[in-house]
Amino acid sequence: MSEPEKEAPGLEAESRLRRGMRYSHRTGLYASLVVAIATIVLLILLIAQNTRRVKVDYVVGTSQTRLIWLVIVSAITGWVLGIVTAFLIRRRTRWRGPT
């Protein structure tokens, strides 16, 4: 009787777990791509719908600006403040160990 044929060196049979991880990773990449495309489409629609000029009242005066710029500046400001707040909360509630 002959010995069972050996696989080529360096090629191992892929386990079910590894195959599942590979396919789930690919599915996650496709899901991320769909979310990114949907976000871009929504941003384009947001820009297209908010092009009119609006009056902005400040404490010391007023000005005219496009509504989309107010939306973008507000979104970026909220995002940055959220990151800073999360950082400060994490820093102040971190376990420091026995002193």
mmCIF file of N, CA and C in Angstrom:
data_model
loop_
_atom_site.group_PDB
_atom_site.id
_atom_site.type_symbol
_atom_site.label_atom_id
_atom_site.label_comp_id
_atom_site.label_asym_id
_atom_site.label_seq_id
_atom_site.Cartn_x
_atom_site.Cartn_y
_atom_site.Cartn_z
ATOM 1 N N MET A 1 0.838 -1.170 0.000
ATOM 2 C CA MET A 1 0.000 0.000 0.000
ATOM 3 C C MET A 1 0.883 1.233 0.000
ATOM 4 N N SER A 2 0.447 2.255 -0.678
ATOM 5 C CA SER A 2 1.230 3.487 -0.740
ATOM 6 C C SER A 2 0.802 4.441 0.369
ATOM 7 N N GLU A 3 1.713 5.310 0.731
ATOM 8 C CA GLU A 3 1.396 6.301 1.762
ATOM 9 C C GLU A 3 0.403 7.313 1.194
ATOM 10 N N PRO A 4 -0.421 7.877 2.077
ATOM 11 C CA PRO A 4 -1.322 8.920 1.581
ATOM 12 C C PRO A 4 -0.501 10.076 1.036
ATOM 13 N N GLU A 5 -1.030 10.662 -0.016
ATOM 14 C CA GLU A 5 -0.297 11.770 -0.642
ATOM 15 C C GLU A 5 -0.185 12.930 0.325
ATOM 16 N N LYS A 6 1.014 13.462 0.399
ATOM 17 C CA LYS A 6 1.239 14.607 1.276
ATOM 18 C C LYS A 6 0.909 15.872 0.503
ATOM 19 N N GLU A 7 0.428 16.874 1.256
ATOM 20 C CA GLU A 7 0.131 18.156 0.643
ATOM 21 C C GLU A 7 1.429 18.881 0.335
ATOM 22 N N ALA A 8 1.355 19.812 -0.567
ATOM 23 C CA ALA A 8 2.530 20.600 -0.911
ATOM 24 C C ALA A 8 3.017 21.331 0.334
ATOM 25 N N PRO A 9 4.330 21.491 0.492
ATOM 26 C CA PRO A 9 4.838 22.186 1.674
ATOM 27 C C PRO A 9 4.321 23.623 1.731
ATOM 28 N N GLY A 10 3.917 24.048 2.920
ATOM 29 C CA GLY A 10 3.444 25.417 3.117
ATOM 30 C C GLY A 10 1.946 25.561 2.900
ATOM 31 N N LEU A 11 1.302 24.551 2.317
ATOM 32 C CA LEU A 11 -0.146 24.613 2.114
ATOM 33 C C LEU A 11 -0.822 23.714 3.133
ATOM 34 N N GLU A 12 -1.572 24.325 4.011
ATOM 35 C CA GLU A 12 -2.284 23.564 5.024
ATOM 36 C C GLU A 12 -3.768 23.653 4.724
ATOM 37 N N ALA A 13 -4.489 22.643 5.138
ATOM 38 C CA ALA A 13 -5.934 22.668 4.964
ATOM 39 C C ALA A 13 -6.508 23.786 5.836
ATOM 40 N N GLU A 14 -7.410 24.541 5.258
ATOM 41 C CA GLU A 14 -8.013 25.660 5.987
ATOM 42 C C GLU A 14 -9.118 25.126 6.889
ATOM 43 N N SER A 15 -9.068 25.474 8.155
ATOM 44 C CA SER A 15 -10.086 25.005 9.085
ATOM 45 C C SER A 15 -11.376 25.786 8.865
ATOM 46 N N ARG A 16 -12.445 25.239 9.392
ATOM 47 C CA ARG A 16 -13.750 25.912 9.256
ATOM 48 C C ARG A 16 -13.731 27.270 9.946
ATOM 49 N N LEU A 17 -13.048 27.340 11.073
ATOM 50 C CA LEU A 17 -12.965 28.600 11.810
ATOM 51 C C LEU A 17 -12.241 29.665 10.982
ATOM 52 N N ARG A 18 -11.106 29.305 10.424
ATOM 53 C CA ARG A 18 -10.341 30.265 9.601
ATOM 54 C C ARG A 18 -11.139 30.704 8.376
ATOM 55 N N ARG A 19 -11.797 29.755 7.728
ATOM 56 C CA ARG A 19 -12.599 30.094 6.556
ATOM 57 C C ARG A 19 -13.744 31.032 6.950
ATOM 58 N N GLY A 20 -14.381 30.737 8.080
ATOM 59 C CA GLY A 20 -15.462 31.607 8.556
ATOM 60 C C GLY A 20 -14.969 33.003 8.876
ATOM 61 N N MET A 21 -13.783 33.094 9.485
ATOM 62 C CA MET A 21 -13.214 34.409 9.791
ATOM 63 C C MET A 21 -12.892 35.177 8.512
ATOM 64 N N ARG A 22 -12.390 34.464 7.506
ATOM 65 C CA ARG A 22 -12.038 35.123 6.252
ATOM 66 C C ARG A 22 -13.294 35.658 5.562
ATOM 67 N N TYR A 23 -14.350 34.832 5.533
ATOM 68 C CA TYR A 23 -15.581 35.282 4.888
ATOM 69 C C TYR A 23 -16.261 36.387 5.679
ATOM 70 N N SER A 24 -16.231 36.311 7.003
ATOM 71 C CA SER A 24 -16.866 37.370 7.802
ATOM 72 C C SER A 24 -16.099 38.682 7.655
ATOM 73 N N HIS A 25 -14.777 38.599 7.514
ATOM 74 C CA HIS A 25 -13.987 39.814 7.298
ATOM 75 C C HIS A 25 -14.376 40.449 5.966
ATOM 76 N N ARG A 26 -14.542 39.632 4.944
ATOM 77 C CA ARG A 26 -14.946 40.139 3.632
ATOM 78 C C ARG A 26 -16.337 40.762 3.708
ATOM 79 N N THR A 27 -17.254 40.135 4.446
ATOM 80 C CA THR A 27 -18.599 40.678 4.608
ATOM 81 C C THR A 27 -18.545 42.024 5.322
ATOM 82 N N GLY A 28 -17.693 42.133 6.320
ATOM 83 C CA GLY A 28 -17.536 43.405 7.032
ATOM 84 C C GLY A 28 -17.004 44.502 6.123
ATOM 85 N N LEU A 29 -16.088 44.145 5.225
ATOM 86 C CA LEU A 29 -15.565 45.136 4.278
ATOM 87 C C LEU A 29 -16.657 45.615 3.330
ATOM 88 N N TYR A 30 -17.480 44.673 2.843
ATOM 89 C CA TYR A 30 -18.584 45.066 1.969
ATOM 90 C C TYR A 30 -19.598 45.944 2.707
ATOM 91 N N ALA A 31 -19.887 45.613 3.951
ATOM 92 C CA ALA A 31 -20.818 46.417 4.743
ATOM 93 C C ALA A 31 -20.255 47.825 4.959
ATOM 94 N N SER A 32 -18.961 47.931 5.235
ATOM 95 C CA SER A 32 -18.337 49.247 5.402
ATOM 96 C C SER A 32 -18.397 50.054 4.113
ATOM 97 N N LEU A 33 -18.203 49.388 2.988
ATOM 98 C CA LEU A 33 -18.281 50.066 1.695
ATOM 99 C C LEU A 33 -19.687 50.599 1.442
ATOM 100 N N VAL A 34 -20.704 49.811 1.749
ATOM 101 C CA VAL A 34 -22.089 50.251 1.556
ATOM 102 C C VAL A 34 -22.397 51.446 2.455
ATOM 103 N N VAL A 35 -21.952 51.412 3.710
ATOM 104 C CA VAL A 35 -22.183 52.530 4.634
ATOM 105 C C VAL A 35 -21.466 53.784 4.143
ATOM 106 N N ALA A 36 -20.236 53.644 3.645
ATOM 107 C CA ALA A 36 -19.483 54.797 3.142
ATOM 108 C C ALA A 36 -20.174 55.415 1.925
ATOM 109 N N ILE A 37 -20.644 54.592 1.003
ATOM 110 C CA ILE A 37 -21.342 55.109 -0.185
ATOM 111 C C ILE A 37 -22.636 55.797 0.214
ATOM 112 N N ALA A 38 -23.397 55.205 1.138
ATOM 113 C CA ALA A 38 -24.642 55.825 1.595
ATOM 114 C C ALA A 38 -24.366 57.164 2.276
ATOM 115 N N THR A 39 -23.290 57.255 3.050
ATOM 116 C CA THR A 39 -22.933 58.507 3.709
ATOM 117 C C THR A 39 -22.578 59.587 2.689
ATOM 118 N N ILE A 40 -21.837 59.219 1.677
ATOM 119 C CA ILE A 40 -21.472 60.188 0.635
ATOM 120 C C ILE A 40 -22.709 60.679 -0.100
ATOM 121 N N VAL A 41 -23.629 59.772 -0.421
ATOM 122 C CA VAL A 41 -24.863 60.170 -1.104
ATOM 123 C C VAL A 41 -25.673 61.109 -0.221
ATOM 124 N N LEU A 42 -25.782 60.802 1.062
ATOM 125 C CA LEU A 42 -26.530 61.669 1.976
ATOM 126 C C LEU A 42 -25.875 63.046 2.109
ATOM 127 N N LEU A 43 -24.546 63.092 2.144
ATOM 128 C CA LEU A 43 -23.869 64.391 2.211
ATOM 129 C C LEU A 43 -24.106 65.217 0.951
ATOM 130 N N ILE A 44 -24.084 64.571 -0.204
ATOM 131 C CA ILE A 44 -24.359 65.291 -1.452
ATOM 132 C C ILE A 44 -25.780 65.835 -1.453
ATOM 133 N N LEU A 45 -26.744 65.035 -1.000
ATOM 134 C CA LEU A 45 -28.131 65.507 -0.915
ATOM 135 C C LEU A 45 -28.273 66.637 0.097
ATOM 136 N N LEU A 46 -27.566 66.551 1.210
ATOM 137 C CA LEU A 46 -27.606 67.609 2.219
ATOM 138 C C LEU A 46 -27.079 68.924 1.647
ATOM 139 N N ILE A 47 -25.986 68.847 0.922
ATOM 140 C CA ILE A 47 -25.413 70.055 0.318
ATOM 141 C C ILE A 47 -26.362 70.633 -0.729
ATOM 142 N N ALA A 48 -26.954 69.777 -1.542
ATOM 143 C CA ALA A 48 -27.850 70.242 -2.604
ATOM 144 C C ALA A 48 -29.108 70.898 -2.046
ATOM 145 N N GLN A 49 -29.605 70.421 -0.918
ATOM 146 C CA GLN A 49 -30.842 70.956 -0.354
ATOM 147 C C GLN A 49 -30.636 72.212 0.498
ATOM 148 N N ASN A 50 -29.429 72.485 0.931
ATOM 149 C CA ASN A 50 -29.188 73.591 1.856
ATOM 150 C C ASN A 50 -28.253 74.642 1.262
ATOM 151 N N THR A 51 -28.587 75.144 0.088
ATOM 152 C CA THR A 51 -27.731 76.139 -0.554
ATOM 153 C C THR A 51 -28.218 77.566 -0.365
ATOM 154 N N ARG A 52 -29.375 77.757 0.216
ATOM 155 C CA ARG A 52 -29.889 79.140 0.335
ATOM 156 C C ARG A 52 -29.143 79.911 1.419
ATOM 157 N N ARG A 53 -29.185 81.232 1.302
ATOM 158 C CA ARG A 53 -28.517 82.096 2.270
ATOM 159 C C ARG A 53 -29.443 82.366 3.452
ATOM 160 N N VAL A 54 -28.850 82.409 4.648
ATOM 161 C CA VAL A 54 -29.604 82.693 5.868
ATOM 162 C C VAL A 54 -28.882 83.776 6.650
ATOM 163 N N LYS A 55 -29.658 84.480 7.474
ATOM 164 C CA LYS A 55 -29.106 85.538 8.313
ATOM 165 C C LYS A 55 -28.658 84.918 9.634
ATOM 166 N N VAL A 56 -27.418 85.194 10.046
ATOM 167 C CA VAL A 56 -26.876 84.683 11.308
ATOM 168 C C VAL A 56 -26.665 85.868 12.231
ATOM 169 N N ASP A 57 -27.286 85.812 13.420
ATOM 170 C CA ASP A 57 -27.150 86.883 14.405
ATOM 171 C C ASP A 57 -26.101 86.507 15.429
ATOM 172 N N TYR A 58 -25.090 87.349 15.543
ATOM 173 C CA TYR A 58 -24.055 87.188 16.563
ATOM 174 C C TYR A 58 -24.358 88.172 17.682
ATOM 175 N N VAL A 59 -23.594 88.123 18.749
ATOM 176 C CA VAL A 59 -23.788 89.041 19.865
ATOM 177 C C VAL A 59 -23.480 90.468 19.425
ATOM 178 N N VAL A 60 -22.474 90.633 18.580
ATOM 179 C CA VAL A 60 -22.031 91.975 18.184
ATOM 180 C C VAL A 60 -22.462 92.366 16.767
ATOM 181 N N GLY A 61 -23.179 91.537 16.050
ATOM 182 C CA GLY A 61 -23.577 91.889 14.694
ATOM 183 C C GLY A 61 -24.293 90.744 13.999
ATOM 184 N N THR A 62 -24.517 90.923 12.711
ATOM 185 C CA THR A 62 -25.178 89.897 11.906
ATOM 186 C C THR A 62 -24.397 89.687 10.612
ATOM 187 N N SER A 63 -24.662 88.577 9.955
ATOM 188 C CA SER A 63 -24.054 88.320 8.647
ATOM 189 C C SER A 63 -24.946 87.376 7.864
ATOM 190 N N GLN A 64 -24.661 87.252 6.583
ATOM 191 C CA GLN A 64 -25.361 86.329 5.700
ATOM 192 C C GLN A 64 -24.399 85.204 5.334
ATOM 193 N N THR A 65 -24.851 83.972 5.407
ATOM 194 C CA THR A 65 -24.027 82.827 5.012
ATOM 195 C C THR A 65 -24.928 81.729 4.474
ATOM 196 N N ARG A 66 -24.344 80.791 3.788
ATOM 197 C CA ARG A 66 -25.113 79.661 3.272
ATOM 198 C C ARG A 66 -25.409 78.694 4.405
ATOM 199 N N LEU A 67 -26.596 78.115 4.359
ATOM 200 C CA LEU A 67 -27.054 77.214 5.417
ATOM 201 C C LEU A 67 -26.153 75.983 5.543
ATOM 202 N N ILE A 68 -25.629 75.486 4.441
ATOM 203 C CA ILE A 68 -24.792 74.292 4.501
ATOM 204 C C ILE A 68 -23.542 74.524 5.334
ATOM 205 N N TRP A 69 -22.988 75.752 5.284
ATOM 206 C CA TRP A 69 -21.798 76.034 6.090
ATOM 207 C C TRP A 69 -22.121 76.008 7.576
ATOM 208 N N LEU A 70 -23.300 76.466 7.939
ATOM 209 C CA LEU A 70 -23.704 76.391 9.351
ATOM 210 C C LEU A 70 -23.848 74.937 9.793
ATOM 211 N N VAL A 71 -24.415 74.113 8.931
ATOM 212 C CA VAL A 71 -24.587 72.699 9.260
ATOM 213 C C VAL A 71 -23.225 72.019 9.406
ATOM 214 N N ILE A 72 -22.307 72.266 8.470
ATOM 215 C CA ILE A 72 -20.988 71.630 8.505
ATOM 216 C C ILE A 72 -20.196 72.081 9.724
ATOM 217 N N VAL A 73 -20.177 73.380 9.997
ATOM 218 C CA VAL A 73 -19.429 73.889 11.155
ATOM 219 C C VAL A 73 -20.024 73.348 12.456
ATOM 220 N N SER A 74 -21.341 73.269 12.538
ATOM 221 C CA SER A 74 -21.978 72.725 13.740
ATOM 222 C C SER A 74 -21.645 71.245 13.920
ATOM 223 N N ALA A 75 -21.645 70.490 12.831
ATOM 224 C CA ALA A 75 -21.341 69.063 12.915
ATOM 225 C C ALA A 75 -19.895 68.840 13.353
ATOM 226 N N ILE A 76 -18.966 69.591 12.776
ATOM 227 C CA ILE A 76 -17.551 69.433 13.148
ATOM 228 C C ILE A 76 -17.329 69.857 14.597
ATOM 229 N N THR A 77 -17.950 70.942 15.012
ATOM 230 C CA THR A 77 -17.826 71.401 16.397
ATOM 231 C C THR A 77 -18.366 70.354 17.366
ATOM 232 N N GLY A 78 -19.536 69.775 17.064
ATOM 233 C CA GLY A 78 -20.105 68.735 17.915
ATOM 234 C C GLY A 78 -19.236 67.498 17.979
ATOM 235 N N TRP A 79 -18.653 67.122 16.842
ATOM 236 C CA TRP A 79 -17.776 65.952 16.790
ATOM 237 C C TRP A 79 -16.533 66.164 17.657
ATOM 238 N N VAL A 80 -15.905 67.332 17.519
ATOM 239 C CA VAL A 80 -14.695 67.627 18.306
ATOM 240 C C VAL A 80 -15.031 67.697 19.796
ATOM 241 N N LEU A 81 -16.126 68.341 20.142
ATOM 242 C CA LEU A 81 -16.502 68.418 21.558
ATOM 243 C C LEU A 81 -16.825 67.035 22.122
ATOM 244 N N GLY A 82 -17.410 66.149 21.320
ATOM 245 C CA GLY A 82 -17.672 64.783 21.760
ATOM 246 C C GLY A 82 -16.393 64.022 22.030
ATOM 247 N N ILE A 83 -15.401 64.181 21.165
ATOM 248 C CA ILE A 83 -14.109 63.509 21.365
ATOM 249 C C ILE A 83 -13.430 64.032 22.612
ATOM 250 N N VAL A 84 -13.425 65.347 22.798
ATOM 251 C CA VAL A 84 -12.777 65.946 23.974
ATOM 252 C C VAL A 84 -13.487 65.506 25.249
ATOM 253 N N THR A 85 -14.811 65.496 25.238
ATOM 254 C CA THR A 85 -15.567 65.076 26.415
ATOM 255 C C THR A 85 -15.280 63.617 26.761
ATOM 256 N N ALA A 86 -15.270 62.745 25.752
ATOM 257 C CA ALA A 86 -14.976 61.329 26.008
ATOM 258 C C ALA A 86 -13.572 61.157 26.559
ATOM 259 N N PHE A 87 -12.610 61.903 26.029
ATOM 260 C CA PHE A 87 -11.237 61.827 26.525
ATOM 261 C C PHE A 87 -11.159 62.254 27.982
ATOM 262 N N LEU A 88 -11.819 63.375 28.328
ATOM 263 C CA LEU A 88 -11.770 63.868 29.710
ATOM 264 C C LEU A 88 -12.455 62.911 30.675
ATOM 265 N N ILE A 89 -13.581 62.357 30.284
ATOM 266 C CA ILE A 89 -14.285 61.422 31.159
ATOM 267 C C ILE A 89 -13.448 60.168 31.363
ATOM 268 N N ARG A 90 -12.854 59.647 30.290
ATOM 269 C CA ARG A 90 -12.018 58.451 30.404
ATOM 270 C C ARG A 90 -10.814 58.721 31.285
ATOM 271 N N ARG A 91 -10.252 59.906 31.155
ATOM 272 C CA ARG A 91 -9.058 60.245 31.935
ATOM 273 C C ARG A 91 -9.381 60.396 33.419
ATOM 274 N N ARG A 92 -10.530 60.974 33.716
ATOM 275 C CA ARG A 92 -10.878 61.219 35.120
ATOM 276 C C ARG A 92 -11.440 59.992 35.817
ATOM 277 N N THR A 93 -11.952 59.029 35.053
ATOM 278 C CA THR A 93 -12.532 57.841 35.678
ATOM 279 C C THR A 93 -11.627 56.622 35.557
ATOM 280 N N ARG A 94 -10.421 56.805 35.071
ATOM 281 C CA ARG A 94 -9.482 55.690 34.908
ATOM 282 C C ARG A 94 -9.016 55.198 36.270
ATOM 283 N N TRP A 95 -8.877 53.885 36.392
ATOM 284 C CA TRP A 95 -8.393 53.306 37.648
ATOM 285 C C TRP A 95 -6.915 53.559 37.768
ATOM 286 N N ARG A 96 -6.504 54.134 38.867
ATOM 287 C CA ARG A 96 -5.116 54.544 39.039
ATOM 288 C C ARG A 96 -4.303 53.502 39.817
ATOM 289 N N GLY A 97 -4.929 52.490 40.343
ATOM 290 C CA GLY A 97 -4.185 51.482 41.099
ATOM 291 C C GLY A 97 -3.991 51.905 42.543
ATOM 292 N N PRO A 98 -3.440 51.014 43.356
ATOM 293 C CA PRO A 98 -3.222 51.359 44.772
ATOM 294 C C PRO A 98 -2.148 52.442 44.898
ATOM 295 N N THR A 99 -2.412 53.385 45.789
ATOM 296 C CA THR A 99 -1.452 54.474 46.005
ATOM 297 C C THR A 99 -0.737 54.340 47.317
#
